[in-house]
Amino acid sequence: MEDYRHLADRIADDITAGRLRPGERLPPQRVFARRRGIAGSTAGRVYAELVRRGLVVGEVGRGTFVRAAPAGTGRSLVESATAAVVNLELNYPSAPGQSELLAPTLAPLLRPDVLTDALRPAPALGTAPAREAAASLLTTPGWRPAPAQVVFTGNARQAIAATLASLVRPGGRLGVEPLTYPLVKEIAARLGITLVALAADEGGVRPESVAAVHRSAPLSALYVQPTLHNPTSLTMSGERLAHLAATVRALDIPVVEDRIWSFLADPPPDPLAAHAPGLTHVVDSLSKRVAPGLTVGFVVAPEERVEALAAAVRSGGWSAGRFAVEAAVRWIGDGTVRRLVAAKRADAAHRQRIVGEELRGFAVQSDPRALFAWWELPAPWRADTFTAAAAAHGIAVTPGPAFAVDPNRTPNAIRLGLASAPEPDLRWALRRLAGVVRGAS
C-alpha cells in the first residue's frame, strides 16, 4: 500500500505546479479514499499531512481547500516577506519626527569612553538603572513591579520564547486563546509544546474553560493577551481578569501575559499580575513604543522564578544588547518614550477613524485605541482567496487562519495591520479592498 506521505507529496506537486489552484476544493476524504483505493483512515492522514505542511486548510462543514499561499509561520508579521505596494501585514507604529526625538539621546552613547561599556554584553538581569527604568515604564494605576523582578531580552518575541522554555517542558500543554499570536505557534512547535485552544467569548478567555481543560489533562501554563488582543482588539474587563486570576490561583497554573500593545490604552489597565502576582509573567518591550530596530524586551517574573528565567535567557542566547539597554534607560528617563507613546495613541485613533470611513457597513471588529482591525469577510469570500485577491491588487494582509490554533476551526477573516503604511496608502488600500469585496475591479 502506498505510504500516505507519498500521496501527500503528489498532491503537493499538483499545488506547486498550479494543477490545483488557490481556493480549489479537494474532494471529500471518503471520495479521495475511494478514488485512490485506500482506507478512509489513510485518506485522513494524507489530508492532515497537507494541513501540517500549510498547503491546505480545512473548514468545518465546508471541506478542505488549497491555500492561497503557504501558511505563514508568524514571521511575516515581523519581517517583510512581500513586495506588496501596501503592506498591511507589518504593524510597527511610527510617530512624526520620531528619529529626531530619538537621536539626541543616542549622541552621548557614541563618545568613545561611554561606547566601550555600551558595547559589552548585557546581563539578563540588566543593571540597577535599567531595572528601575523598566519598572517605572511598566507601572499601571494599580500595579508596580519590583525592579528586582525584571529580566531583559532582545525583544518581546525572545521574552516569550525564554519564558515558555522556562515554564513548559517538551510535550507539555500550553493553554491559549483560540486565536493567538502566530509566532507563539512557531515557538511552541520548536520547543515541542502542545497548544490547547481555550474557549472564549466576547469577554475573552472563559475561566471555566481553563478549569475544564486542566481537569482533562493538566496544563503547564497559559499564554494570554488580555489587553488589546491581537488580532481581535478585545480587552478583558476587570471582572473577567479577576475571575481568571482566581481560577489560575486555585489551579496553580503559571501564566504568560503578553502586554505588547497595552501602552496604547490611556492609562493601561492593570495586568493579570496585579491579581495573581505569584504566577504571572508579564511580557512587554519597546518595539511598538519606540522602534523595532533598536529594542529591548522585558519579563516581569514572580520573585522566585527570576533566576530560572534569567538562566533560560542566557541558554537561549536571548539576551538584550547593552547598547539598546543603555539607550532604553535614557529614552525612558528623559521622557522620549512618553512623548512617542502619546503620539502613537493619537495616530491609532486617527487610523481607526479611517477604517470606520472606508470599511463602513462591513463586519469589522476593533477598538478605537488599537492599531489593527479584524475583518470578518462576507460570503462567498474566504480568508485565503481574499488574501490572494488583495495581493493581486498590491496589498498584503494577514489571513485569519494564521492566528487559529485549531486548523479545523479557521476564521473566515483577515487582520489588517494599520500602523506601518503611510496614511494615504492606508486609505487607498482600505478603499481598494472594500471594492474587491463588493466585486469592483
PDB file of N, CA, C and O in Angstrom, residues 93-96 98 101 137 262-268 288-290 335-350 353 368-369 371:
ATOM      1  N   PRO A  93       4.245  50.904  14.583  1.00  0.00           N
ATOM      2  CA  PRO A  93       3.850  52.316  14.574  1.00  0.00           C
ATOM      3  C   PRO A  93       5.054  53.242  14.574  1.00  0.00           C
ATOM      4  O   PRO A  93       6.097  52.949  15.148  1.00  0.00           O
ATOM      5  N   SER A  94       4.896  54.368  13.916  1.00  0.00           N
ATOM      6  CA  SER A  94       5.946  55.382  13.855  1.00  0.00           C
ATOM      7  C   SER A  94       5.307  56.746  14.038  1.00  0.00           C
ATOM      8  O   SER A  94       4.273  57.040  13.439  1.00  0.00           O
ATOM      9  N   ALA A  95       5.905  57.567  14.875  1.00  0.00           N
ATOM     10  CA  ALA A  95       5.373  58.904  15.143  1.00  0.00           C
ATOM     11  C   ALA A  95       6.101  59.928  14.279  1.00  0.00           C
ATOM     12  O   ALA A  95       7.279  59.753  13.954  1.00  0.00           O
ATOM     13  N   PRO A  96       5.418  61.008  13.901  1.00  0.00           N
ATOM     14  CA  PRO A  96       6.099  62.084  13.152  1.00  0.00           C
ATOM     15  C   PRO A  96       7.290  62.612  13.947  1.00  0.00           C
ATOM     16  O   PRO A  96       7.209  62.827  15.159  1.00  0.00           O
ATOM     17  N   GLN A  98       9.945  61.011  14.733  1.00  0.00           N
ATOM     18  CA  GLN A  98      10.430  60.005  15.669  1.00  0.00           C
ATOM     19  C   GLN A  98      11.961  59.968  15.714  1.00  0.00           C
ATOM     20  O   GLN A  98      12.565  59.951  16.789  1.00  0.00           O
ATOM     21  N   LEU A 101      13.450  62.776  17.611  1.00  0.00           N
ATOM     22  CA  LEU A 101      13.295  62.617  19.056  1.00  0.00           C
ATOM     23  C   LEU A 101      14.330  61.652  19.629  1.00  0.00           C
ATOM     24  O   LEU A 101      14.852  61.856  20.726  1.00  0.00           O
ATOM     25  N   LEU A 137       8.385  52.178  33.687  1.00  0.00           N
ATOM     26  CA  LEU A 137       7.695  52.166  32.393  1.00  0.00           C
ATOM     27  C   LEU A 137       6.464  51.269  32.429  1.00  0.00           C
ATOM     28  O   LEU A 137       5.421  51.604  31.857  1.00  0.00           O
ATOM     29  N   SER A 262      -0.440  47.037  25.157  1.00  0.00           N
ATOM     30  CA  SER A 262      -1.190  47.678  26.240  1.00  0.00           C
ATOM     31  C   SER A 262      -0.879  49.169  26.366  1.00  0.00           C
ATOM     32  O   SER A 262      -1.703  49.930  26.886  1.00  0.00           O
ATOM     33  N   PHE A 263       0.275  49.614  25.863  1.00  0.00           N
ATOM     34  CA  PHE A 263       0.638  51.022  26.011  1.00  0.00           C
ATOM     35  C   PHE A 263      -0.316  51.947  25.263  1.00  0.00           C
ATOM     36  O   PHE A 263      -0.391  53.142  25.563  1.00  0.00           O
ATOM     37  N   LEU A 264      -1.078  51.408  24.291  1.00  0.00           N
ATOM     38  CA  LEU A 264      -2.000  52.251  23.534  1.00  0.00           C
ATOM     39  C   LEU A 264      -3.222  52.649  24.349  1.00  0.00           C
ATOM     40  O   LEU A 264      -3.920  53.603  24.009  1.00  0.00           O
ATOM     41  N   ALA A 265      -3.523  51.920  25.429  1.00  0.00           N
ATOM     42  CA  ALA A 265      -4.633  52.288  26.315  1.00  0.00           C
ATOM     43  C   ALA A 265      -4.158  53.378  27.265  1.00  0.00           C
ATOM     44  O   ALA A 265      -3.032  53.331  27.765  1.00  0.00           O
ATOM     45  N   ASP A 266      -5.005  54.374  27.511  1.00  0.00           N
ATOM     46  CA  ASP A 266      -4.618  55.505  28.355  1.00  0.00           C
ATOM     47  C   ASP A 266      -5.626  55.690  29.491  1.00  0.00           C
ATOM     48  O   ASP A 266      -6.714  56.210  29.272  1.00  0.00           O
ATOM     49  N   PRO A 267      -5.234  55.288  30.728  1.00  0.00           N
ATOM     50  CA  PRO A 267      -3.986  54.597  31.073  1.00  0.00           C
ATOM     51  C   PRO A 267      -4.118  53.097  30.798  1.00  0.00           C
ATOM     52  O   PRO A 267      -5.241  52.581  30.698  1.00  0.00           O
ATOM     53  N   PRO A 268      -3.003  52.380  30.696  1.00  0.00           N
ATOM     54  CA  PRO A 268      -3.090  50.934  30.505  1.00  0.00           C
ATOM     55  C   PRO A 268      -3.792  50.279  31.696  1.00  0.00           C
ATOM     56  O   PRO A 268      -3.517  50.639  32.843  1.00  0.00           O
ATOM     57  N   LYS A 288       7.133  48.433  19.911  1.00  0.00           N
ATOM     58  CA  LYS A 288       5.994  49.212  19.427  1.00  0.00           C
ATOM     59  C   LYS A 288       6.028  50.636  19.974  1.00  0.00           C
ATOM     60  O   LYS A 288       5.661  51.578  19.281  1.00  0.00           O
ATOM     61  N   ARG A 289       6.448  50.789  21.214  1.00  0.00           N
ATOM     62  CA  ARG A 289       6.520  52.129  21.802  1.00  0.00           C
ATOM     63  C   ARG A 289       7.558  52.998  21.104  1.00  0.00           C
ATOM     64  O   ARG A 289       7.362  54.198  20.933  1.00  0.00           O
ATOM     65  N   VAL A 290       8.700  52.378  20.737  1.00  0.00           N
ATOM     66  CA  VAL A 290       9.823  53.166  20.216  1.00  0.00           C
ATOM     67  C   VAL A 290      10.059  52.807  18.754  1.00  0.00           C
ATOM     68  O   VAL A 290       9.604  53.498  17.852  1.00  0.00           O
ATOM     69  N   GLY A 335      11.894  61.193  29.043  1.00  0.00           N
ATOM     70  CA  GLY A 335      10.543  61.463  28.576  1.00  0.00           C
ATOM     71  C   GLY A 335      10.305  61.170  27.099  1.00  0.00           C
ATOM     72  O   GLY A 335       9.186  61.355  26.598  1.00  0.00           O
ATOM     73  N   THR A 336      11.334  60.699  26.388  1.00  0.00           N
ATOM     74  CA  THR A 336      11.174  60.404  24.961  1.00  0.00           C
ATOM     75  C   THR A 336      10.109  59.339  24.737  1.00  0.00           C
ATOM     76  O   THR A 336       9.252  59.474  23.852  1.00  0.00           O
ATOM     77  N   VAL A 337      10.153  58.255  25.504  1.00  0.00           N
ATOM     78  CA  VAL A 337       9.168  57.185  25.336  1.00  0.00           C
ATOM     79  C   VAL A 337       7.761  57.714  25.616  1.00  0.00           C
ATOM     80  O   VAL A 337       6.813  57.410  24.883  1.00  0.00           O
ATOM     81  N   ARG A 338       7.630  58.521  26.646  1.00  0.00           N
ATOM     82  CA  ARG A 338       6.306  59.077  26.982  1.00  0.00           C
ATOM     83  C   ARG A 338       5.756  59.908  25.828  1.00  0.00           C
ATOM     84  O   ARG A 338       4.575  59.814  25.476  1.00  0.00           O
ATOM     85  N   ARG A 339       6.610  60.721  25.210  1.00  0.00           N
ATOM     86  CA  ARG A 339       6.153  61.553  24.093  1.00  0.00           C
ATOM     87  C   ARG A 339       5.794  60.705  22.879  1.00  0.00           C
ATOM     88  O   ARG A 339       4.801  60.973  22.184  1.00  0.00           O
ATOM     89  N   LEU A 340       6.581  59.673  22.613  1.00  0.00           N
ATOM     90  CA  LEU A 340       6.278  58.791  21.487  1.00  0.00           C
ATOM     91  C   LEU A 340       4.965  58.051  21.703  1.00  0.00           C
ATOM     92  O   LEU A 340       4.161  57.892  20.780  1.00  0.00           O
ATOM     93  N   VAL A 341       4.748  57.583  22.922  1.00  0.00           N
ATOM     94  CA  VAL A 341       3.507  56.866  23.230  1.00  0.00           C
ATOM     95  C   VAL A 341       2.294  57.771  23.010  1.00  0.00           C
ATOM     96  O   VAL A 341       1.292  57.357  22.405  1.00  0.00           O
ATOM     97  N   ALA A 342       2.373  59.008  23.475  1.00  0.00           N
ATOM     98  CA  ALA A 342       1.257  59.933  23.278  1.00  0.00           C
ATOM     99  C   ALA A 342       0.969  60.143  21.796  1.00  0.00           C
ATOM    100  O   ALA A 342      -0.197  60.156  21.362  1.00  0.00           O
ATOM    101  N   ALA A 343       2.031  60.296  20.993  1.00  0.00           N
ATOM    102  CA  ALA A 343       1.845  60.496  19.555  1.00  0.00           C
ATOM    103  C   ALA A 343       1.252  59.267  18.894  1.00  0.00           C
ATOM    104  O   ALA A 343       0.385  59.375  18.009  1.00  0.00           O
ATOM    105  N   LYS A 344       1.667  58.095  19.331  1.00  0.00           N
ATOM    106  CA  LYS A 344       1.174  56.866  18.709  1.00  0.00           C
ATOM    107  C   LYS A 344      -0.256  56.561  19.125  1.00  0.00           C
ATOM    108  O   LYS A 344      -1.026  55.976  18.350  1.00  0.00           O
ATOM    109  N   ARG A 345      -0.650  56.954  20.320  1.00  0.00           N
ATOM    110  CA  ARG A 345      -2.056  56.815  20.707  1.00  0.00           C
ATOM    111  C   ARG A 345      -2.944  57.690  19.824  1.00  0.00           C
ATOM    112  O   ARG A 345      -4.008  57.264  19.361  1.00  0.00           O
ATOM    113  N   ALA A 346      -2.509  58.914  19.586  1.00  0.00           N
ATOM    114  CA  ALA A 346      -3.279  59.818  18.731  1.00  0.00           C
ATOM    115  C   ALA A 346      -3.349  59.273  17.310  1.00  0.00           C
ATOM    116  O   ALA A 346      -4.398  59.339  16.648  1.00  0.00           O
ATOM    117  N   ASP A 347      -2.239  58.722  16.829  1.00  0.00           N
ATOM    118  CA  ASP A 347      -2.204  58.169  15.477  1.00  0.00           C
ATOM    119  C   ASP A 347      -3.128  56.963  15.355  1.00  0.00           C
ATOM    120  O   ASP A 347      -3.809  56.788  14.338  1.00  0.00           O
ATOM    121  N   ALA A 348      -3.162  56.125  16.384  1.00  0.00           N
ATOM    122  CA  ALA A 348      -4.043  54.955  16.359  1.00  0.00           C
ATOM    123  C   ALA A 348      -5.498  55.386  16.246  1.00  0.00           C
ATOM    124  O   ALA A 348      -6.266  54.817  15.455  1.00  0.00           O
ATOM    125  N   ALA A 349      -5.893  56.375  17.026  1.00  0.00           N
ATOM    126  CA  ALA A 349      -7.276  56.848  16.977  1.00  0.00           C
ATOM    127  C   ALA A 349      -7.610  57.390  15.587  1.00  0.00           C
ATOM    128  O   ALA A 349      -8.705  57.136  15.054  1.00  0.00           O
ATOM    129  N   HIS A 350      -6.663  58.107  14.982  1.00  0.00           N
ATOM    130  CA  HIS A 350      -6.881  58.662  13.640  1.00  0.00           C
ATOM    131  C   HIS A 350      -7.023  57.542  12.609  1.00  0.00           C
ATOM    132  O   HIS A 350      -7.914  57.576  11.743  1.00  0.00           O
ATOM    133  N   ARG A 353     -10.316  55.869  12.704  1.00  0.00           N
ATOM    134  CA  ARG A 353     -11.361  56.657  12.039  1.00  0.00           C
ATOM    135  C   ARG A 353     -11.340  56.410  10.530  1.00  0.00           C
ATOM    136  O   ARG A 353     -12.398  56.339   9.881  1.00  0.00           O
ATOM    137  N   PRO A 368     -11.084  51.595  19.271  1.00  0.00           N
ATOM    138  CA  PRO A 368     -10.578  52.906  18.852  1.00  0.00           C
ATOM    139  C   PRO A 368      -9.122  53.160  19.230  1.00  0.00           C
ATOM    140  O   PRO A 368      -8.476  54.035  18.665  1.00  0.00           O
ATOM    141  N   ARG A 369      -8.598  52.387  20.182  1.00  0.00           N
ATOM    142  CA  ARG A 369      -7.216  52.586  20.625  1.00  0.00           C
ATOM    143  C   ARG A 369      -6.224  51.684  19.893  1.00  0.00           C
ATOM    144  O   ARG A 369      -5.010  51.858  20.045  1.00  0.00           O
ATOM    145  N   LEU A 371      -4.177  49.381  16.850  1.00  0.00           N
ATOM    146  CA  LEU A 371      -3.539  49.616  15.563  1.00  0.00           C
ATOM    147  C   LEU A 371      -3.698  48.412  14.638  1.00  0.00           C
ATOM    148  O   LEU A 371      -2.851  48.141  13.793  1.00  0.00           O
TER     149      LEU A 371
END
